[in-house]
Short mmCIF file of C-alpha atoms in Angstrom, two decimals:
data_model
loop_
_atom_site.label_atom_id
_atom_site.label_comp_id
_atom_site.label_asym_id
_atom_site.label_seq_id
_atom_site.Cartn_x
_atom_site.Cartn_y
_atom_site.Cartn_z
CA UNK C 28 -56.53 165.46 105.12
CA UNK C 29 -53.48 167.29 106.47
CA UNK C 30 -51.17 164.76 104.82
CA UNK C 31 -52.98 165.20 101.51
CA UNK C 32 -52.67 168.97 101.74
CA UNK C 33 -48.93 168.68 102.44
CA UNK C 34 -48.44 166.47 99.39
CA UNK C 35 -50.45 168.86 97.21
CA UNK C 36 -48.39 171.84 98.39
CA UNK C 37 -45.13 169.97 97.74
CA UNK C 38 -46.19 169.05 94.22
CA UNK C 39 -47.33 172.59 93.48
CA UNK C 40 -43.88 173.95 94.39
CA UNK C 41 -41.84 171.29 92.56
CA UNK C 42 -40.53 171.84 89.00
CA UNK C 43 -42.48 169.64 86.60
CA UNK C 44 -40.78 167.13 84.34
CA UNK C 45 -41.74 167.59 80.69
CA UNK C 46 -41.72 164.56 78.45
CA UNK C 47 -39.88 165.05 75.16
CA UNK C 48 -38.58 162.64 72.54
CA UNK C 49 -34.81 162.32 72.25
CA UNK C 50 -32.99 163.07 68.99
CA UNK C 51 -32.70 159.33 68.36
CA UNK C 52 -36.44 158.86 68.88
CA UNK C 53 -37.17 161.72 66.48
CA UNK C 54 -35.00 160.00 63.87
CA UNK C 55 -36.80 156.72 64.53
CA UNK C 56 -40.16 158.46 64.11
CA UNK C 57 -39.08 159.89 60.74
CA UNK C 58 -37.74 156.53 59.55
CA UNK C 59 -40.91 154.63 60.45
CA UNK C 60 -43.08 157.38 58.93
CA UNK C 61 -41.18 157.09 55.64
CA UNK C 62 -41.45 153.31 55.70
CA UNK C 63 -45.19 153.48 56.38
CA UNK C 64 -45.70 155.97 53.54
CA UNK C 65 -43.85 153.65 51.14
CA UNK C 66 -45.45 150.37 52.25
CA UNK C 67 -48.83 151.20 53.81
CA UNK C 68 -50.41 153.87 51.65
CA UNK C 69 -54.18 153.67 51.33
CA UNK C 70 -54.13 151.69 48.06
CA UNK C 71 -51.73 149.12 49.51
CA UNK C 72 -53.73 148.77 52.74
CA UNK C 73 -56.93 148.13 50.77
CA UNK C 74 -55.16 145.47 48.72
CA UNK C 75 -53.51 143.79 51.70
CA UNK C 76 -56.64 143.61 53.84
CA UNK C 77 -58.28 141.46 51.15
CA UNK C 78 -55.19 139.30 50.53
CA UNK C 79 -54.19 135.93 51.98
CA UNK C 80 -52.16 136.40 54.12
CA UNK C 81 -53.47 139.91 54.85
CA UNK C 82 -50.01 141.50 54.98
CA UNK C 83 -46.77 141.71 53.01
CA UNK C 84 -44.21 139.21 54.42
CA UNK C 85 -41.32 141.07 52.74
CA UNK C 86 -42.30 144.37 54.36
CA UNK C 87 -42.73 142.58 57.69
CA UNK C 88 -39.25 141.08 57.39
CA UNK C 89 -37.85 144.54 56.69
CA UNK C 90 -39.60 145.94 59.77
CA UNK C 91 -37.74 143.40 61.88
CA UNK C 92 -34.44 142.72 60.14
CA UNK C 93 -33.75 146.10 58.53
CA UNK C 94 -35.42 148.70 60.78
CA UNK C 95 -35.43 146.69 64.01
CA UNK C 96 -38.91 148.01 64.77
CA UNK C 97 -40.35 144.72 66.02
CA UNK C 98 -37.90 144.36 68.89
CA UNK C 99 -37.17 147.92 69.93
CA UNK C 100 -37.78 147.20 73.62
CA UNK C 101 -36.01 143.82 73.60
CA UNK C 102 -32.48 143.61 75.02
CA UNK C 103 -29.55 143.02 72.71
CA UNK C 104 -28.84 139.76 74.55
CA UNK C 105 -32.23 138.48 73.36
CA UNK C 106 -31.68 139.66 69.78
CA UNK C 107 -33.41 143.02 70.06
CA UNK C 108 -32.29 146.61 69.64
CA UNK C 109 -31.90 147.23 73.34
CA UNK C 110 -34.17 150.27 73.49
CA UNK C 111 -37.12 151.01 75.74
CA UNK C 112 -40.86 150.65 75.53
CA UNK C 113 -41.01 154.38 74.71
CA UNK C 114 -38.97 153.66 71.57
CA UNK C 115 -41.43 150.91 70.69
CA UNK C 116 -44.33 153.28 71.22
CA UNK C 117 -42.82 155.89 68.87
CA UNK C 118 -42.84 153.32 66.07
CA UNK C 119 -46.28 151.99 66.96
CA UNK C 120 -47.86 155.45 66.78
CA UNK C 121 -46.63 155.90 63.21
CA UNK C 122 -47.77 152.42 62.18
CA UNK C 123 -51.17 153.13 63.76
CA UNK C 124 -51.49 156.36 61.80
CA UNK C 125 -51.02 154.38 58.59
CA UNK C 126 -53.28 151.45 59.60
CA UNK C 127 -50.31 149.21 58.84
CA UNK C 128 -51.41 145.71 57.87
CA UNK C 129 -49.64 142.86 59.61
CA UNK C 130 -49.71 140.80 62.81
CA UNK C 131 -48.56 143.74 64.92
CA UNK C 132 -51.13 143.17 67.68
CA UNK C 133 -50.35 139.49 68.15
CA UNK C 134 -46.59 139.68 67.66
CA UNK C 135 -45.40 143.08 68.91
CA UNK C 136 -48.03 143.97 71.49
CA UNK C 137 -48.46 140.55 73.12
CA UNK C 138 -46.15 137.69 72.09
CA UNK C 139 -42.82 139.51 72.29
CA UNK C 140 -43.55 141.14 75.70
CA UNK C 141 -44.67 137.75 77.04
CA UNK C 142 -41.47 136.08 75.87
CA UNK C 143 -39.36 138.91 77.30
CA UNK C 144 -41.03 138.41 80.69
CA UNK C 145 -40.64 134.60 80.60
CA UNK C 146 -37.58 132.83 81.94
CA UNK C 147 -34.85 132.01 79.44
CA UNK C 148 -34.98 128.58 77.82
CA UNK C 149 -34.38 126.98 74.42
CA UNK C 150 -38.00 127.27 73.22
CA UNK C 151 -38.39 130.82 74.49
CA UNK C 152 -35.02 132.08 73.24
CA UNK C 153 -35.36 130.65 69.73
CA UNK C 154 -38.89 131.92 69.21
CA UNK C 155 -38.14 135.40 70.59
CA UNK C 156 -35.19 135.84 68.22
CA UNK C 157 -37.26 134.80 65.21
CA UNK C 158 -40.13 137.15 66.09
CA UNK C 159 -37.83 140.10 66.66
CA UNK C 160 -36.08 139.55 63.32
CA UNK C 161 -39.39 139.28 61.47
CA UNK C 162 -38.74 135.73 60.31
CA UNK C 163 -41.87 134.44 62.04
CA UNK C 164 -45.14 135.92 63.30
CA UNK C 165 -47.31 135.11 66.30
CA UNK C 166 -50.79 135.34 67.76
CA UNK C 167 -51.74 135.33 71.44
CA UNK C 168 -54.45 132.74 72.09
CA UNK C 169 -55.07 133.73 75.70
CA UNK C 170 -58.53 134.89 76.83
CA UNK C 171 -58.56 138.02 78.96
CA UNK C 172 -60.98 139.88 81.16
CA UNK C 173 -60.59 143.58 80.41
CA UNK C 174 -56.92 143.23 79.58
CA UNK C 175 -56.00 141.01 82.54
CA UNK C 176 -55.44 137.30 82.92
CA UNK C 177 -58.37 135.23 84.20
CA UNK C 178 -57.67 131.53 84.65
CA UNK C 179 -61.39 130.74 84.77
CA UNK C 180 -61.67 131.70 81.09
CA UNK C 181 -58.98 129.26 79.91
CA UNK C 182 -60.64 126.45 77.98
CA UNK C 183 -57.57 124.59 76.69
CA UNK C 184 -56.13 121.52 78.40
CA UNK C 185 -52.43 120.65 78.45
CA UNK C 186 -51.41 116.99 78.66
CA UNK C 187 -47.82 115.82 79.25
CA UNK C 188 -46.42 113.77 76.35
CA UNK C 189 -42.96 112.56 77.26
CA UNK C 190 -40.75 115.63 77.49
CA UNK C 191 -43.30 117.68 75.53
CA UNK C 192 -47.00 118.55 75.74
CA UNK C 193 -50.18 118.32 73.70
CA UNK C 194 -53.01 120.87 73.84
CA UNK C 195 -56.72 120.36 73.29
CA UNK C 196 -59.40 123.04 73.31
CA UNK C 197 -60.78 126.10 71.53
CA UNK C 198 -59.99 129.82 71.73
CA UNK C 199 -62.28 132.35 70.05
CA UNK C 200 -61.50 135.77 68.60
CA UNK C 201 -57.73 135.38 68.35
CA UNK C 202 -56.35 138.44 66.57
CA UNK C 203 -53.84 137.65 63.77
CA UNK C 204 -54.26 133.88 64.25
CA UNK C 205 -54.97 133.27 60.58
CA UNK C 206 -51.62 134.70 59.51
CA UNK C 207 -49.50 133.61 62.47
CA UNK C 208 -46.66 131.10 62.29
CA UNK C 209 -46.76 130.49 66.04
CA UNK C 210 -49.58 130.51 68.56
CA UNK C 211 -48.92 131.36 72.20
CA UNK C 212 -51.63 129.51 74.08
CA UNK C 213 -52.67 129.47 77.74
CA UNK C 214 -53.63 125.97 78.83
CA UNK C 215 -54.50 124.20 82.09
CA UNK C 216 -52.08 121.43 83.02
CA UNK C 217 -51.81 119.12 86.03
CA UNK C 218 -50.30 121.90 88.17
CA UNK C 219 -52.19 124.92 86.84
CA UNK C 220 -52.17 127.32 83.91
CA UNK C 221 -49.08 127.50 81.71
CA UNK C 222 -48.14 129.34 78.53
CA UNK C 223 -47.24 127.21 75.52
CA UNK C 224 -46.02 127.69 71.95
CA UNK C 225 -47.77 125.81 69.15
CA UNK C 226 -46.78 125.64 65.49
CA UNK C 227 -49.80 127.19 63.77
CA UNK C 228 -49.31 125.00 60.70
CA UNK C 229 -48.67 121.84 62.73
CA UNK C 230 -50.78 118.76 63.38
CA UNK C 231 -53.94 119.18 65.42
CA UNK C 232 -54.34 122.90 64.69
CA UNK C 233 -57.37 124.30 62.89
CA UNK C 234 -57.89 128.03 62.29
CA UNK C 235 -61.24 129.35 61.12
CA UNK C 236 -61.27 132.97 59.99
CA UNK C 237 -64.06 135.09 61.42
CA UNK C 238 -66.00 137.85 59.70
CA UNK C 239 -64.96 141.04 61.48
CA UNK C 240 -65.76 144.73 61.15
CA UNK C 241 -62.12 145.71 60.64
CA UNK C 242 -60.58 143.84 57.70
CA UNK C 243 -57.15 145.25 58.53
CA UNK C 244 -57.16 143.40 61.87
CA UNK C 245 -58.46 139.86 61.20
CA UNK C 246 -59.46 137.36 63.88
CA UNK C 247 -59.91 133.60 63.90
CA UNK C 248 -61.17 130.72 66.02
CA UNK C 249 -58.32 128.39 67.00
CA UNK C 250 -59.22 124.73 67.61
CA UNK C 251 -56.53 122.44 69.03
CA UNK C 252 -56.79 118.64 68.99
CA UNK C 253 -53.81 117.06 70.74
CA UNK C 254 -51.59 119.66 69.10
CA UNK C 255 -47.88 119.34 69.97
CA UNK C 256 -46.69 122.24 72.17
CA UNK C 257 -43.56 123.59 73.86
CA UNK C 258 -43.74 124.99 77.38
CA UNK C 259 -42.72 128.65 77.61
CA UNK C 260 -43.84 129.52 81.14
CA UNK C 261 -44.98 127.09 83.81
CA UNK C 262 -47.71 127.64 86.43
CA UNK C 263 -45.17 129.33 88.73
CA UNK C 264 -44.71 132.29 86.35
CA UNK C 265 -47.39 132.12 83.66
CA UNK C 266 -49.77 134.55 85.38
CA UNK C 267 -47.01 137.14 85.80
CA UNK C 268 -45.86 136.70 82.20
CA UNK C 269 -49.35 136.98 80.72
CA UNK C 270 -50.31 139.94 82.93
CA UNK C 271 -47.18 141.77 81.81
CA UNK C 272 -48.01 141.08 78.17
CA UNK C 273 -51.56 142.38 78.57
CA UNK C 274 -50.36 145.56 80.31
CA UNK C 275 -47.80 146.28 77.59
CA UNK C 276 -50.41 145.53 74.93
CA UNK C 277 -52.91 147.89 76.54
CA UNK C 278 -50.35 150.70 76.54
CA UNK C 279 -49.20 150.08 72.97
CA UNK C 280 -52.77 149.74 71.72
CA UNK C 281 -53.48 153.11 73.33
CA UNK C 282 -50.52 154.63 71.47
CA UNK C 283 -51.75 153.07 68.22
CA UNK C 284 -55.17 154.64 68.81
CA UNK C 285 -53.48 158.01 69.30
CA UNK C 286 -51.64 157.65 65.97
CA UNK C 287 -54.81 156.73 64.09
CA UNK C 288 -56.79 159.51 65.78
CA UNK C 289 -54.10 162.05 64.89
CA UNK C 290 -54.35 161.01 61.25
CA UNK C 291 -58.14 161.43 61.24
CA UNK C 292 -57.84 164.86 62.85
CA UNK C 293 -55.31 165.89 60.20
CA UNK C 294 -57.63 164.68 57.43
CA UNK C 295 -60.58 166.57 58.92
CA UNK C 296 -58.60 169.80 59.36
CA UNK C 297 -57.25 169.68 55.82
CA UNK C 298 -60.74 169.08 54.42
CA UNK C 299 -62.13 171.97 56.48
CA UNK C 300 -59.52 174.25 54.91
CA UNK C 301 -60.25 173.16 51.34
CA UNK C 302 -64.02 172.54 51.25
CA UNK C 303 -65.93 175.67 50.27
CA UNK C 304 -69.49 176.41 51.30
CA UNK C 305 -71.19 179.73 50.51
CA UNK C 306 -67.86 180.88 49.09
CA UNK C 307 -65.97 180.23 52.33
CA UNK C 308 -63.91 177.30 53.69
CA UNK C 309 -66.11 175.32 56.05
CA UNK C 310 -63.35 175.59 58.63
CA UNK C 311 -64.24 179.25 59.03
CA UNK C 312 -67.66 178.36 60.46
CA UNK C 313 -67.84 178.40 64.23
CA UNK C 314 -69.56 175.02 64.56
CA UNK C 315 -66.80 173.30 62.56
CA UNK C 316 -64.11 175.15 64.50
CA UNK C 317 -65.59 173.97 67.78
CA UNK C 318 -65.77 170.37 66.61
CA UNK C 319 -62.15 170.38 65.46
CA UNK C 320 -61.03 172.03 68.69
CA UNK C 321 -62.84 169.39 70.76
CA UNK C 322 -61.18 166.67 68.67
CA UNK C 323 -57.76 168.18 69.36
CA UNK C 324 -58.41 168.36 73.10
CA UNK C 325 -59.53 164.71 73.12
CA UNK C 326 -56.41 163.74 71.18
CA UNK C 327 -53.96 165.55 73.43
CA UNK C 328 -55.59 164.08 76.52
CA UNK C 329 -55.34 160.62 74.98
CA UNK C 330 -51.71 161.12 73.97
CA UNK C 331 -50.79 162.15 77.53
CA UNK C 332 -52.36 159.08 79.11
CA UNK C 333 -50.93 156.70 76.46
CA UNK C 334 -47.34 157.85 76.85
CA UNK C 335 -47.74 158.06 80.60
CA UNK C 336 -48.65 154.36 80.60
CA UNK C 337 -45.67 153.52 78.39
CA UNK C 338 -43.37 155.58 80.62
CA UNK C 339 -44.77 153.98 83.78
CA UNK C 340 -44.18 150.49 82.37
CA UNK C 341 -40.69 151.49 81.29
CA UNK C 342 -39.37 152.75 84.63
CA UNK C 343 -41.80 151.12 87.05
CA UNK C 344 -42.79 154.45 88.58
CA UNK C 345 -46.55 153.81 88.65
CA UNK C 346 -48.85 150.89 89.18
CA UNK C 347 -48.74 149.34 85.66
CA UNK C 348 -52.30 148.01 85.84
CA UNK C 349 -53.63 151.44 86.84
CA UNK C 350 -51.66 153.34 84.19
CA UNK C 351 -52.64 150.88 81.44
CA UNK C 352 -56.32 151.01 82.34
CA UNK C 353 -56.34 154.82 82.46
CA UNK C 354 -54.75 154.86 78.99
CA UNK C 355 -57.20 152.37 77.52
CA UNK C 356 -60.24 154.04 79.06
CA UNK C 357 -59.16 157.38 77.64
CA UNK C 358 -57.74 156.42 74.25
CA UNK C 359 -60.49 154.01 73.22
CA UNK C 360 -63.14 156.66 73.86
CA UNK C 361 -61.10 159.43 72.23
CA UNK C 362 -60.34 157.50 69.04
CA UNK C 363 -63.99 156.50 68.66
CA UNK C 364 -65.18 160.10 69.07
CA UNK C 365 -62.53 161.55 66.78
CA UNK C 366 -63.20 158.99 64.03
CA UNK C 367 -66.94 159.70 64.19
CA UNK C 368 -66.50 163.49 64.34
CA UNK C 369 -64.08 163.41 61.42
CA UNK C 370 -66.73 161.71 59.30
CA UNK C 371 -69.23 164.39 60.33
CA UNK C 372 -66.74 167.07 59.28
CA UNK C 373 -66.15 165.36 55.94
CA UNK C 374 -69.87 165.25 55.26
CA UNK C 375 -71.22 163.02 52.49
CA UNK C 376 -67.81 161.94 51.18
CA UNK C 377 -66.90 160.62 54.62
CA UNK C 378 -69.63 157.97 54.43
CA UNK C 379 -68.44 156.44 51.15
CA UNK C 380 -66.43 153.26 50.60
CA UNK C 381 -63.97 155.21 48.45
CA UNK C 382 -62.86 157.47 51.31
CA UNK C 383 -60.39 156.17 53.89
CA UNK C 384 -62.46 157.45 56.84
CA UNK C 385 -64.48 154.25 57.20
CA UNK C 386 -61.29 152.18 57.56
CA UNK C 387 -60.26 154.22 60.61
CA UNK C 388 -63.79 154.26 62.00
CA UNK C 389 -63.93 150.47 61.82
CA UNK C 390 -60.51 150.20 63.44
CA UNK C 391 -61.76 152.41 66.29
CA UNK C 392 -64.73 150.12 66.87
CA UNK C 393 -62.62 146.96 67.01
CA UNK C 394 -59.81 148.52 69.07
CA UNK C 395 -62.37 149.73 71.62
CA UNK C 396 -63.42 146.11 72.19
CA UNK C 397 -59.95 144.56 72.37
CA UNK C 398 -58.43 144.14 75.84
CA UNK C 399 -61.56 145.55 77.47
CA UNK C 400 -63.90 148.42 76.74
CA UNK C 401 -63.47 151.97 78.05
CA UNK C 402 -66.26 151.31 80.56
CA UNK C 403 -64.55 148.18 81.86
CA UNK C 404 -61.24 149.98 82.30
CA UNK C 405 -62.92 152.88 84.10
CA UNK C 406 -64.40 150.32 86.45
CA UNK C 407 -60.94 148.86 87.05
CA UNK C 408 -59.51 152.30 87.76
CA UNK C 409 -62.25 152.86 90.33
CA UNK C 410 -61.50 149.50 91.90
CA UNK C 411 -57.76 150.18 92.11
CA UNK C 412 -58.14 153.73 93.40
CA UNK C 413 -61.31 153.59 95.50
CA UNK C 414 -62.26 150.02 96.35
CA UNK C 415 -58.94 148.39 97.25
CA UNK C 416 -56.72 151.38 98.07
CA UNK C 417 -56.15 152.53 101.63
CA UNK C 418 -54.15 155.16 103.48
CA UNK C 419 -51.55 152.51 104.27
CA UNK C 420 -51.43 151.19 100.70
CA UNK C 421 -52.37 153.90 98.19
CA UNK C 422 -52.08 153.27 94.44
CA UNK C 423 -48.50 153.75 93.30
CA UNK C 424 -48.57 156.92 91.19
CA UNK C 425 -45.55 159.05 90.32
CA UNK C 426 -45.60 162.76 91.16
CA UNK C 427 -43.87 163.79 87.92
CA UNK C 428 -40.88 165.41 89.60
CA UNK C 429 -37.28 164.82 88.68
CA UNK C 430 -34.94 162.94 90.91
#
């Protein structure tokens, strides 16, 4: 207890570090916001979510080749911009606010981070460069347990075939699989679980689209029957690579949820200013004020945890699994509440197909189930902090001081 008191006193007397975007990140934010307004307005999103493929390949190519948004955290040596994960998060928040249609989850959140973490090699290097440039897209056909790798869930078998491999098995609920050019698949080989790349349009690959709540984020069942594959990460590094990808994805998904929640709060506030009841804007009524204030508090709390996770993954200051789970537990719950409360503020119009609110509400439902629910992540936080931590090995958490 004395040691804890000493730490608390030290932290109380230290100057606190305040997180602020750099000038370059502010410019990036403005550029992505303009791009989203031009390419992902509500009318375009409604059209794209019912199209095949459910995104605009030309806009996707511009995101990668022109804006460099797809590979912001990838080094220049690997064909990226050479920025940080914070830069990537800045772009993701704006794309989330617009409900941008495209294989962002499979490509940016999962596939690219996995390839960055994998050892260099011809298959890895070629695919990473194509994904970063926006020439190809990807989906991550790897089952997870609350945003973490679990080898017991892998149901695909890898068989050596000369210098290459073939994969056989089925993976359910693969986000963006229907529109992906490449599938990154976890499969069990003779020596353990490895990560492989499969041409989604190649022999032995069948993709069956699933009916999902959120049409802007489609999913599919992937069935492989002796499908040719290239090894990206062998059993010696596959678990590390996949875990890294899931942690980055959890943090970026949290940032996306913050962007979408911010948009719904803005819509609700604007409506409360304009909608008149009894000759007064409804925003002047105390009950509406309280609801909007609670939504703002939820949002700011979520934003803090999301960017803390991104920052922790960027500089390695905190336990990445702990920071990612805190962010997902907080942001999933916050986005769901804000989306629902925004509809309540909007009243009858908020329940109609014509209003955009239902698109964000559906996204909140699906996002809350991806990579583990809020309850599952709270359980993981408790395990990391209470069940497995000890005085000799406490969870690695930064104190927020400079230096």
